[in-house]
Amino acid sequence: MRHATLSCLSAALLSAALSATPALSQETQIDFVLNWKYQGPQSAFFIAKDKGYFSEEGLDVTLDQGEGSAAAITKVASGAYDAGFGDINALIALAADKPEEAPIAVYVLYNNPPFTIAVKSESDIREPKDLEGKTIGGPASDAALQLFPAFAEITGIDASKVEITNMQSNLREQMLARGQVDGVFGYVNTIAFSAKSAGMNPDEDFRFINYGDFGMDLYSNAVVVSKQLAEEHPDAVEGLLRAINRGVKDMIADPDGSVKYVVDREPLLNSEVEAERTVATLKMEMSNPEAETIGLGDVDEARLKRSIDTLVKARDLARAPEVSEIFTDRFLPPLSERPTKIAD
Protein backbone atom coordinates (compact mmCIF):
# COMPACT_ATOMS: atom_id res chain seq x y z
CA MET A 1 0.00 0.00 0.00
CA ARG A 2 2.80 2.35 0.92
CA HIS A 3 4.50 1.59 -2.42
CA ALA A 4 1.27 2.24 -4.28
CA THR A 5 0.78 5.54 -2.45
CA LEU A 6 4.28 6.72 -3.36
CA SER A 7 3.73 5.66 -6.94
CA CYS A 8 0.52 7.64 -7.11
CA LEU A 9 2.25 10.63 -5.54
CA SER A 10 5.11 10.39 -8.05
CA ALA A 11 2.68 10.16 -10.92
CA ALA A 12 0.81 13.17 -9.66
CA LEU A 13 4.01 15.21 -9.34
CA LEU A 14 5.13 14.15 -12.81
CA SER A 15 1.75 15.08 -14.26
CA ALA A 16 1.89 18.49 -12.59
CA ALA A 17 5.39 19.11 -13.89
CA LEU A 18 4.41 18.14 -17.43
CA SER A 19 1.33 20.32 -17.34
CA ALA A 20 3.45 23.26 -16.21
CA THR A 21 5.99 22.86 -18.99
CA PRO A 22 3.97 24.59 -21.76
CA ALA A 23 3.39 27.61 -19.55
CA LEU A 24 7.10 27.93 -18.84
CA SER A 25 8.01 27.76 -22.53
CA GLN A 26 5.18 29.98 -23.74
CA GLU A 27 6.34 33.01 -25.75
CA THR A 28 5.43 36.54 -24.72
CA GLN A 29 3.03 38.03 -27.27
CA ILE A 30 3.88 41.56 -28.48
CA ASP A 31 1.65 43.36 -30.97
CA PHE A 32 3.83 45.82 -32.90
CA VAL A 33 2.60 48.55 -35.27
CA LEU A 34 4.90 49.86 -38.00
CA ASN A 35 5.19 53.46 -39.13
CA TRP A 36 3.69 53.01 -42.58
CA LYS A 37 2.74 50.62 -45.34
CA TYR A 38 5.35 48.01 -46.17
CA GLN A 39 8.61 49.54 -47.39
CA GLY A 40 12.23 48.44 -47.71
CA PRO A 41 13.59 50.22 -44.61
CA GLN A 42 11.23 48.17 -42.42
CA SER A 43 13.15 45.03 -43.37
CA ALA A 44 15.01 45.05 -40.05
CA PHE A 45 11.78 44.12 -38.26
CA PHE A 46 10.85 41.39 -40.72
CA ILE A 47 14.37 39.96 -40.63
CA ALA A 48 14.05 39.69 -36.85
CA LYS A 49 10.75 37.89 -37.35
CA ASP A 50 11.68 35.56 -40.20
CA LYS A 51 15.17 34.63 -39.01
CA GLY A 52 13.80 33.69 -35.60
CA TYR A 53 15.49 36.46 -33.63
CA PHE A 54 12.24 37.26 -31.80
CA SER A 55 11.58 33.60 -31.07
CA GLU A 56 15.08 33.16 -29.67
CA GLU A 57 14.18 35.86 -27.15
CA GLY A 58 10.97 34.07 -26.16
CA LEU A 59 8.78 36.54 -28.07
CA ASP A 60 5.88 36.07 -30.45
CA VAL A 61 5.80 39.41 -32.30
CA THR A 62 3.01 40.37 -34.68
CA LEU A 63 3.99 43.14 -37.13
CA ASP A 64 1.15 45.26 -38.56
CA GLN A 65 1.26 47.98 -41.21
CA GLY A 66 0.93 51.53 -39.92
CA GLU A 67 -0.91 54.67 -40.92
CA GLY A 68 1.81 57.21 -40.22
CA SER A 69 4.66 57.71 -37.79
CA ALA A 70 2.57 59.96 -35.57
CA ALA A 71 -0.34 57.53 -35.63
CA ALA A 72 1.93 54.74 -34.36
CA ILE A 73 2.46 56.71 -31.15
CA THR A 74 -1.27 57.12 -30.47
CA LYS A 75 -1.95 53.46 -31.27
CA VAL A 76 0.54 52.36 -28.62
CA ALA A 77 -0.73 54.99 -26.18
CA SER A 78 -4.31 53.78 -26.61
CA GLY A 79 -3.39 50.22 -25.74
CA ALA A 80 -4.18 48.90 -29.21
CA TYR A 81 -0.52 47.86 -29.54
CA ASP A 82 2.22 46.98 -27.07
CA ALA A 83 4.98 48.57 -29.13
CA GLY A 84 5.57 50.40 -32.39
CA PHE A 85 7.85 52.32 -34.69
CA GLY A 86 6.84 55.97 -34.57
CA ASP A 87 7.89 59.60 -34.49
CA ILE A 88 9.49 60.71 -31.24
CA ASN A 89 8.22 64.26 -31.79
CA ALA A 90 4.62 63.05 -31.70
CA LEU A 91 5.58 61.28 -28.48
CA ILE A 92 6.90 64.56 -27.04
CA ALA A 93 3.62 66.32 -27.86
CA LEU A 94 1.58 63.54 -26.27
CA ALA A 95 3.78 63.39 -23.16
CA ALA A 96 3.41 67.14 -22.71
CA ASP A 97 -0.38 66.80 -22.59
CA LYS A 98 -1.05 63.27 -21.30
CA PRO A 99 2.10 61.96 -19.61
CA GLU A 100 0.30 59.04 -18.03
CA GLU A 101 -0.71 57.68 -21.46
CA ALA A 102 2.47 58.35 -23.41
CA PRO A 103 4.68 55.39 -24.32
CA ILE A 104 8.45 55.55 -23.98
CA ALA A 105 11.08 55.49 -26.76
CA VAL A 106 13.67 52.77 -26.26
CA TYR A 107 15.66 52.57 -29.54
CA VAL A 108 16.01 55.50 -31.96
CA LEU A 109 16.62 54.43 -35.57
CA TYR A 110 16.15 57.71 -37.43
CA ASN A 111 18.67 60.08 -35.86
CA ASN A 112 18.40 62.67 -38.67
CA PRO A 113 15.19 64.59 -39.43
CA PRO A 114 13.49 63.23 -42.60
CA PHE A 115 10.63 65.76 -42.59
CA THR A 116 10.05 67.72 -45.78
CA ILE A 117 7.65 69.62 -48.00
CA ALA A 118 7.98 68.57 -51.64
CA VAL A 119 7.05 70.98 -54.42
CA LYS A 120 7.25 70.70 -58.19
CA SER A 121 10.64 71.59 -59.62
CA GLU A 122 9.19 74.46 -61.67
CA SER A 123 7.36 75.87 -58.63
CA ASP A 124 8.04 79.40 -57.41
CA ILE A 125 8.29 77.97 -53.89
CA ARG A 126 11.99 78.08 -53.11
CA GLU A 127 12.09 78.90 -49.41
CA PRO A 128 9.68 78.47 -46.49
CA LYS A 129 8.21 82.00 -46.69
CA ASP A 130 7.06 81.21 -50.25
CA LEU A 131 4.55 78.72 -48.83
CA GLU A 132 2.28 81.56 -47.79
CA GLY A 133 -0.77 81.69 -50.03
CA LYS A 134 -0.24 78.09 -51.14
CA THR A 135 -2.07 74.82 -50.54
CA ILE A 136 -0.03 72.02 -48.98
CA GLY A 137 -1.42 68.54 -48.53
CA GLY A 138 -0.67 65.30 -46.74
CA PRO A 139 -2.21 62.47 -44.73
CA ALA A 140 -3.62 63.78 -41.45
CA SER A 141 -1.33 61.51 -39.43
CA ASP A 142 1.82 62.49 -41.32
CA ALA A 143 4.59 63.58 -38.94
CA ALA A 144 5.83 66.39 -41.21
CA LEU A 145 2.32 67.84 -41.36
CA GLN A 146 1.96 67.65 -37.58
CA LEU A 147 5.32 69.38 -37.17
CA PHE A 148 4.42 72.18 -39.59
CA PRO A 149 3.37 74.65 -36.82
CA ALA A 150 6.85 74.27 -35.32
CA PHE A 151 8.49 74.63 -38.75
CA ALA A 152 6.39 77.78 -39.42
CA GLU A 153 7.39 79.28 -36.08
CA ILE A 154 11.09 78.67 -36.65
CA THR A 155 11.13 79.91 -40.24
CA GLY A 156 8.82 82.91 -39.85
CA ILE A 157 5.94 81.55 -41.94
CA ASP A 158 2.51 83.01 -41.23
CA ALA A 159 0.79 79.65 -40.89
CA SER A 160 -2.63 81.28 -41.20
CA LYS A 161 -1.78 82.06 -44.81
CA VAL A 162 -1.07 78.41 -45.69
CA GLU A 163 -4.00 76.19 -46.57
CA ILE A 164 -3.60 72.63 -45.32
CA THR A 165 -5.56 69.86 -47.00
CA ASN A 166 -5.68 66.17 -46.14
CA MET A 167 -5.34 63.39 -48.68
CA GLN A 168 -4.88 59.65 -48.89
CA SER A 169 -1.22 58.65 -48.80
CA ASN A 170 -1.45 56.83 -52.13
CA LEU A 171 -2.59 60.05 -53.85
CA ARG A 172 0.11 62.34 -52.50
CA GLU A 173 2.69 62.27 -55.28
CA GLN A 174 0.09 62.13 -58.07
CA MET A 175 -1.80 65.15 -56.72
CA LEU A 176 1.42 67.13 -56.55
CA ALA A 177 2.45 66.12 -60.06
CA ARG A 178 -0.97 67.09 -61.41
CA GLY A 179 -0.89 70.48 -59.71
CA GLN A 180 -3.86 69.75 -57.47
CA VAL A 181 -1.79 71.03 -54.54
CA ASP A 182 1.26 73.27 -54.41
CA GLY A 183 3.23 71.00 -52.13
CA VAL A 184 2.98 67.88 -50.00
CA PHE A 185 4.17 66.90 -46.54
CA GLY A 186 6.12 63.72 -45.90
CA TYR A 187 9.44 62.03 -45.37
CA VAL A 188 11.99 62.72 -48.11
CA ASN A 189 12.53 59.08 -48.99
CA THR A 190 8.86 58.16 -48.72
CA ILE A 191 7.91 60.80 -51.29
CA ALA A 192 10.92 60.32 -53.56
CA PHE A 193 10.69 56.57 -53.87
CA SER A 194 6.90 56.39 -53.96
CA ALA A 195 7.14 58.81 -56.89
CA LYS A 196 9.76 56.61 -58.50
CA SER A 197 7.54 53.55 -58.06
CA ALA A 198 4.79 55.47 -59.89
CA GLY A 199 7.07 56.14 -62.86
CA MET A 200 8.12 59.68 -61.92
CA ASN A 201 11.63 61.05 -61.61
CA PRO A 202 11.78 62.78 -58.21
CA ASP A 203 15.22 64.24 -58.93
CA GLU A 204 13.82 66.13 -61.92
CA ASP A 205 10.15 66.52 -61.03
CA PHE A 206 10.34 67.66 -57.40
CA ARG A 207 12.25 70.01 -55.12
CA PHE A 208 12.40 69.42 -51.36
CA ILE A 209 12.21 71.96 -48.55
CA ASN A 210 13.75 69.94 -45.73
CA TYR A 211 12.99 70.87 -42.14
CA GLY A 212 16.50 69.95 -41.05
CA ASP A 213 17.98 72.58 -43.38
CA PHE A 214 16.20 75.31 -41.42
CA GLY A 215 17.23 74.58 -37.86
CA MET A 216 14.94 71.69 -36.92
CA ASP A 217 17.64 69.28 -35.76
CA LEU A 218 15.18 66.68 -34.51
CA TYR A 219 15.24 62.98 -33.89
CA SER A 220 12.54 61.08 -35.71
CA ASN A 221 11.40 57.46 -35.68
CA ALA A 222 12.08 55.22 -32.73
CA VAL A 223 10.91 51.93 -31.30
CA VAL A 224 8.44 52.82 -28.56
CA VAL A 225 6.83 50.57 -25.97
CA SER A 226 3.87 51.04 -23.70
CA LYS A 227 4.50 51.88 -20.06
CA GLN A 228 2.74 48.65 -19.10
CA LEU A 229 5.07 46.52 -21.21
CA ALA A 230 8.15 48.34 -19.87
CA GLU A 231 7.06 48.00 -16.25
CA GLU A 232 5.60 44.49 -16.28
CA HIS A 233 7.85 42.78 -18.83
CA PRO A 234 11.26 44.52 -18.85
CA ASP A 235 12.99 41.30 -19.94
CA ALA A 236 10.68 41.14 -22.97
CA VAL A 237 11.58 44.72 -23.93
CA GLU A 238 15.28 43.92 -23.68
CA GLY A 239 14.74 40.85 -25.84
CA LEU A 240 12.71 42.85 -28.35
CA LEU A 241 15.55 45.34 -28.77
CA ARG A 242 18.21 42.65 -29.02
CA ALA A 243 16.25 41.03 -31.84
CA ILE A 244 15.56 44.29 -33.67
CA ASN A 245 19.19 45.34 -33.27
CA ARG A 246 20.26 42.09 -34.94
CA GLY A 247 17.80 42.77 -37.76
CA VAL A 248 19.17 46.29 -38.18
CA LYS A 249 22.73 44.97 -38.40
CA ASP A 250 21.67 42.47 -41.07
CA MET A 251 19.92 45.24 -43.02
CA ILE A 252 23.03 47.45 -42.86
CA ALA A 253 25.26 44.57 -43.97
CA ASP A 254 23.09 43.70 -46.99
CA PRO A 255 20.49 46.39 -47.78
CA ASP A 256 19.73 44.95 -51.22
CA GLY A 257 19.19 41.43 -49.90
CA SER A 258 17.17 42.63 -46.92
CA VAL A 259 14.35 43.86 -49.15
CA LYS A 260 13.14 40.32 -49.85
CA TYR A 261 11.78 40.12 -46.31
CA VAL A 262 9.39 42.99 -47.11
CA VAL A 263 8.59 41.90 -50.68
CA ASP A 264 7.65 38.46 -49.35
CA ARG A 265 4.75 40.21 -47.63
CA GLU A 266 3.90 42.64 -50.44
CA PRO A 267 4.85 41.10 -53.81
CA LEU A 268 3.62 44.18 -55.71
CA LEU A 269 6.54 46.23 -54.38
CA ASN A 270 9.36 47.04 -56.79
CA SER A 271 12.42 45.33 -55.30
CA GLU A 272 14.91 47.65 -56.99
CA VAL A 273 13.11 50.78 -55.82
CA GLU A 274 12.79 49.45 -52.27
CA ALA A 275 16.49 48.57 -52.21
CA GLU A 276 17.31 52.14 -53.28
CA ARG A 277 14.94 53.47 -50.62
CA THR A 278 16.65 51.37 -47.97
CA VAL A 279 20.13 52.57 -48.93
CA ALA A 280 18.92 56.18 -48.98
CA THR A 281 17.32 55.77 -45.55
CA LEU A 282 20.54 54.36 -44.10
CA LYS A 283 22.51 57.30 -45.51
CA MET A 284 20.08 60.16 -44.91
CA GLU A 285 18.02 59.23 -41.87
CA MET A 286 20.18 56.87 -39.81
CA SER A 287 23.73 58.19 -40.22
CA ASN A 288 24.03 61.13 -37.87
CA PRO A 289 27.71 61.43 -36.86
CA GLU A 290 26.76 61.00 -33.21
CA ALA A 291 26.17 57.29 -33.88
CA GLU A 292 29.92 56.82 -34.18
CA THR A 293 30.29 57.53 -30.47
CA ILE A 294 26.95 56.66 -28.83
CA GLY A 295 25.82 53.97 -31.28
CA LEU A 296 22.57 53.61 -33.16
CA GLY A 297 19.60 53.43 -30.84
CA ASP A 298 20.83 55.87 -28.21
CA VAL A 299 20.34 59.65 -28.06
CA ASP A 300 22.39 62.67 -27.13
CA GLU A 301 20.45 63.92 -24.12
CA ALA A 302 21.34 67.57 -24.70
CA ARG A 303 20.19 67.35 -28.32
CA LEU A 304 16.93 65.66 -27.32
CA LYS A 305 16.38 68.34 -24.66
CA ARG A 306 16.81 71.04 -27.32
CA SER A 307 14.30 69.21 -29.51
CA ILE A 308 11.79 69.11 -26.67
CA ASP A 309 12.24 72.82 -25.97
CA THR A 310 11.87 73.64 -29.68
CA LEU A 311 8.57 71.77 -29.94
CA VAL A 312 7.21 73.13 -26.67
CA LYS A 313 7.84 76.70 -27.76
CA ALA A 314 6.73 76.35 -31.37
CA ARG A 315 3.59 74.36 -30.62
CA ASP A 316 2.79 76.08 -27.33
CA LEU A 317 2.64 72.75 -25.52
CA ALA A 318 1.28 72.57 -22.00
CA ARG A 319 4.65 71.72 -20.48
CA ALA A 320 8.15 70.55 -21.33
CA PRO A 321 8.52 66.82 -20.60
CA GLU A 322 11.78 65.64 -19.08
CA VAL A 323 14.14 63.71 -21.35
CA SER A 324 13.57 60.67 -19.12
CA GLU A 325 9.85 60.78 -19.95
CA ILE A 326 10.60 60.51 -23.66
CA PHE A 327 13.53 58.10 -23.89
CA THR A 328 15.31 55.54 -21.77
CA ASP A 329 18.48 53.60 -22.53
CA ARG A 330 17.89 50.97 -19.83
CA PHE A 331 16.75 48.33 -22.34
CA LEU A 332 19.38 48.95 -25.02
CA PRO A 333 21.91 46.30 -25.99
CA PRO A 334 25.43 47.38 -25.00
CA LEU A 335 27.25 49.81 -27.29
CA SER A 336 29.61 47.04 -28.38
CA GLU A 337 26.65 45.24 -29.98
CA ARG A 338 24.96 48.23 -31.65
CA PRO A 339 25.93 49.69 -35.06
CA THR A 340 28.24 52.70 -35.04
CA LYS A 341 28.80 52.82 -38.80
CA ILE A 342 25.54 52.76 -40.73
CA ALA A 343 26.44 53.72 -44.30
CA ASP A 344 29.47 54.70 -46.37
Coordinates of C-alpha atoms in Angstrom, one line a residue, residues 88-286:
I88 CA 9.5 60.7 -31.2
N89 CA 8.2 64.3 -31.8
A90 CA 4.6 63.1 -31.7
L91 CA 5.6 61.3 -28.5
I92 CA 6.9 64.6 -27.0
A93 CA 3.6 66.3 -27.9
L94 CA 1.6 63.5 -26.3
A95 CA 3.8 63.4 -23.2
A96 CA 3.4 67.1 -22.7
D97 CA -0.4 66.8 -22.6
K98 CA -1.1 63.3 -21.3
P99 CA 2.1 62.0 -19.6
E100 CA 0.3 59.0 -18.0
E101 CA -0.7 57.7 -21.5
A102 CA 2.5 58.3 -23.4
P103 CA 4.7 55.4 -24.3
I104 CA 8.4 55.6 -24.0
A105 CA 11.1 55.5 -26.8
V106 CA 13.7 52.8 -26.3
Y107 CA 15.7 52.6 -29.5
V108 CA 16.0 55.5 -32.0
L109 CA 16.6 54.4 -35.6
Y110 CA 16.1 57.7 -37.4
N111 CA 18.7 60.1 -35.9
N112 CA 18.4 62.7 -38.7
P113 CA 15.2 64.6 -39.4
P114 CA 13.5 63.2 -42.6
F115 CA 10.6 65.8 -42.6
T116 CA 10.1 67.7 -45.8
I117 CA 7.7 69.6 -48.0
A118 CA 8.0 68.6 -51.6
V119 CA 7.0 71.0 -54.4
K120 CA 7.2 70.7 -58.2
S121 CA 10.6 71.6 -59.6
E122 CA 9.2 74.5 -61.7
S123 CA 7.4 75.9 -58.6
D124 CA 8.0 79.4 -57.4
I125 CA 8.3 78.0 -53.9
R126 CA 12.0 78.1 -53.1
E127 CA 12.1 78.9 -49.4
P128 CA 9.7 78.5 -46.5
K129 CA 8.2 82.0 -46.7
D130 CA 7.1 81.2 -50.2
L131 CA 4.6 78.7 -48.8
E132 CA 2.3 81.6 -47.8
G133 CA -0.8 81.7 -50.0
K134 CA -0.2 78.1 -51.1
T135 CA -2.1 74.8 -50.5
I136 CA 0.0 72.0 -49.0
G137 CA -1.4 68.5 -48.5
G138 CA -0.7 65.3 -46.7
P139 CA -2.2 62.5 -44.7
A140 CA -3.6 63.8 -41.5
S141 CA -1.3 61.5 -39.4
D142 CA 1.8 62.5 -41.3
A143 CA 4.6 63.6 -38.9
A144 CA 5.8 66.4 -41.2
L145 CA 2.3 67.8 -41.4
Q146 CA 2.0 67.7 -37.6
L147 CA 5.3 69.4 -37.2
F148 CA 4.4 72.2 -39.6
P149 CA 3.4 74.6 -36.8
A150 CA 6.9 74.3 -35.3
F151 CA 8.5 74.6 -38.7
A152 CA 6.4 77.8 -39.4
E153 CA 7.4 79.3 -36.1
I154 CA 11.1 78.7 -36.7
T155 CA 11.1 79.9 -40.2
G156 CA 8.8 82.9 -39.8
I157 CA 5.9 81.6 -41.9
D158 CA 2.5 83.0 -41.2
A159 CA 0.8 79.6 -40.9
S160 CA -2.6 81.3 -41.2
K161 CA -1.8 82.1 -44.8
V162 CA -1.1 78.4 -45.7
E163 CA -4.0 76.2 -46.6
I164 CA -3.6 72.6 -45.3
T165 CA -5.6 69.9 -47.0
N166 CA -5.7 66.2 -46.1
M167 CA -5.3 63.4 -48.7
Q168 CA -4.9 59.7 -48.9
S169 CA -1.2 58.7 -48.8
N170 CA -1.4 56.8 -52.1
L171 CA -2.6 60.0 -53.8
R172 CA 0.1 62.3 -52.5
E173 CA 2.7 62.3 -55.3
Q174 CA 0.1 62.1 -58.1
M175 CA -1.8 65.1 -56.7
L176 CA 1.4 67.1 -56.6
A177 CA 2.4 66.1 -60.1
R178 CA -1.0 67.1 -61.4
G179 CA -0.9 70.5 -59.7
Q180 CA -3.9 69.8 -57.5
V181 CA -1.8 71.0 -54.5
D182 CA 1.3 73.3 -54.4
G183 CA 3.2 71.0 -52.1
V184 CA 3.0 67.9 -50.0
F185 CA 4.2 66.9 -46.5
G186 CA 6.1 63.7 -45.9
Y187 CA 9.4 62.0 -45.4
V188 CA 12.0 62.7 -48.1
N189 CA 12.5 59.1 -49.0
T190 CA 8.9 58.2 -48.7
I191 CA 7.9 60.8 -51.3
A192 CA 10.9 60.3 -53.6
F193 CA 10.7 56.6 -53.9
S194 CA 6.9 56.4 -54.0
A195 CA 7.1 58.8 -56.9
K196 CA 9.8 56.6 -58.5
S197 CA 7.5 53.5 -58.1
A198 CA 4.8 55.5 -59.9
G199 CA 7.1 56.1 -62.9
M200 CA 8.1 59.7 -61.9
N201 CA 11.6 61.1 -61.6
P202 CA 11.8 62.8 -58.2
D203 CA 15.2 64.2 -58.9
E204 CA 13.8 66.1 -61.9
D205 CA 10.1 66.5 -61.0
F206 CA 10.3 67.7 -57.4
R207 CA 12.3 70.0 -55.1
F208 CA 12.4 69.4 -51.4
I209 CA 12.2 72.0 -48.6
N210 CA 13.8 69.9 -45.7
Y211 CA 13.0 70.9 -42.1
G212 CA 16.5 69.9 -41.1
D213 CA 18.0 72.6 -43.4
F214 CA 16.2 75.3 -41.4
G215 CA 17.2 74.6 -37.9
M216 CA 14.9 71.7 -36.9
D217 CA 17.6 69.3 -35.8
L218 CA 15.2 66.7 -34.5
Y219 CA 15.2 63.0 -33.9
S220 CA 12.5 61.1 -35.7
N221 CA 11.4 57.5 -35.7
A222 CA 12.1 55.2 -32.7
V223 CA 10.9 51.9 -31.3
V224 CA 8.4 52.8 -28.6
V225 CA 6.8 50.6 -26.0
S226 CA 3.9 51.0 -23.7
K227 CA 4.5 51.9 -20.1
Q228 CA 2.7 48.7 -19.1
L229 CA 5.1 46.5 -21.2
A230 CA 8.1 48.3 -19.9
E231 CA 7.1 48.0 -16.3
E232 CA 5.6 44.5 -16.3
H233 CA 7.9 42.8 -18.8
P234 CA 11.3 44.5 -18.8
D235 CA 13.0 41.3 -19.9
A236 CA 10.7 41.1 -23.0
V237 CA 11.6 44.7 -23.9
E238 CA 15.3 43.9 -23.7
G239 CA 14.7 40.8 -25.8
L240 CA 12.7 42.8 -28.3
L241 CA 15.6 45.3 -28.8
R242 CA 18.2 42.7 -29.0
A243 CA 16.3 41.0 -31.8
I244 CA 15.6 44.3 -33.7
N245 CA 19.2 45.3 -33.3
R246 CA 20.3 42.1 -34.9
G247 CA 17.8 42.8 -37.8
V248 CA 19.2 46.3 -38.2
K249 CA 22.7 45.0 -38.4
D250 CA 21.7 42.5 -41.1
M251 CA 19.9 45.2 -43.0
I252 CA 23.0 47.4 -42.9
A253 CA 25.3 44.6 -44.0
D254 CA 23.1 43.7 -47.0
P255 CA 20.5 46.4 -47.8
D256 CA 19.7 44.9 -51.2
G257 CA 19.2 41.4 -49.9
S258 CA 17.2 42.6 -46.9
V259 CA 14.4 43.9 -49.1
K260 CA 13.1 40.3 -49.9
Y261 CA 11.8 40.1 -46.3
V262 CA 9.4 43.0 -47.1
V263 CA 8.6 41.9 -50.7
D264 CA 7.7 38.5 -49.3
R265 CA 4.7 40.2 -47.6
E266 CA 3.9 42.6 -50.4
P267 CA 4.8 41.1 -53.8
L268 CA 3.6 44.2 -55.7
L269 CA 6.5 46.2 -54.4
N270 CA 9.4 47.0 -56.8
S271 CA 12.4 45.3 -55.3
E272 CA 14.9 47.7 -57.0
V273 CA 13.1 50.8 -55.8
E274 CA 12.8 49.5 -52.3
A275 CA 16.5 48.6 -52.2
E276 CA 17.3 52.1 -53.3
R277 CA 14.9 53.5 -50.6
T278 CA 16.6 51.4 -48.0
V279 CA 20.1 52.6 -48.9
A280 CA 18.9 56.2 -49.0
T281 CA 17.3 55.8 -45.6
L282 CA 20.5 54.4 -44.1
K283 CA 22.5 57.3 -45.5
M284 CA 20.1 60.2 -44.9
E285 CA 18.0 59.2 -41.9
M286 CA 20.2 56.9 -39.8

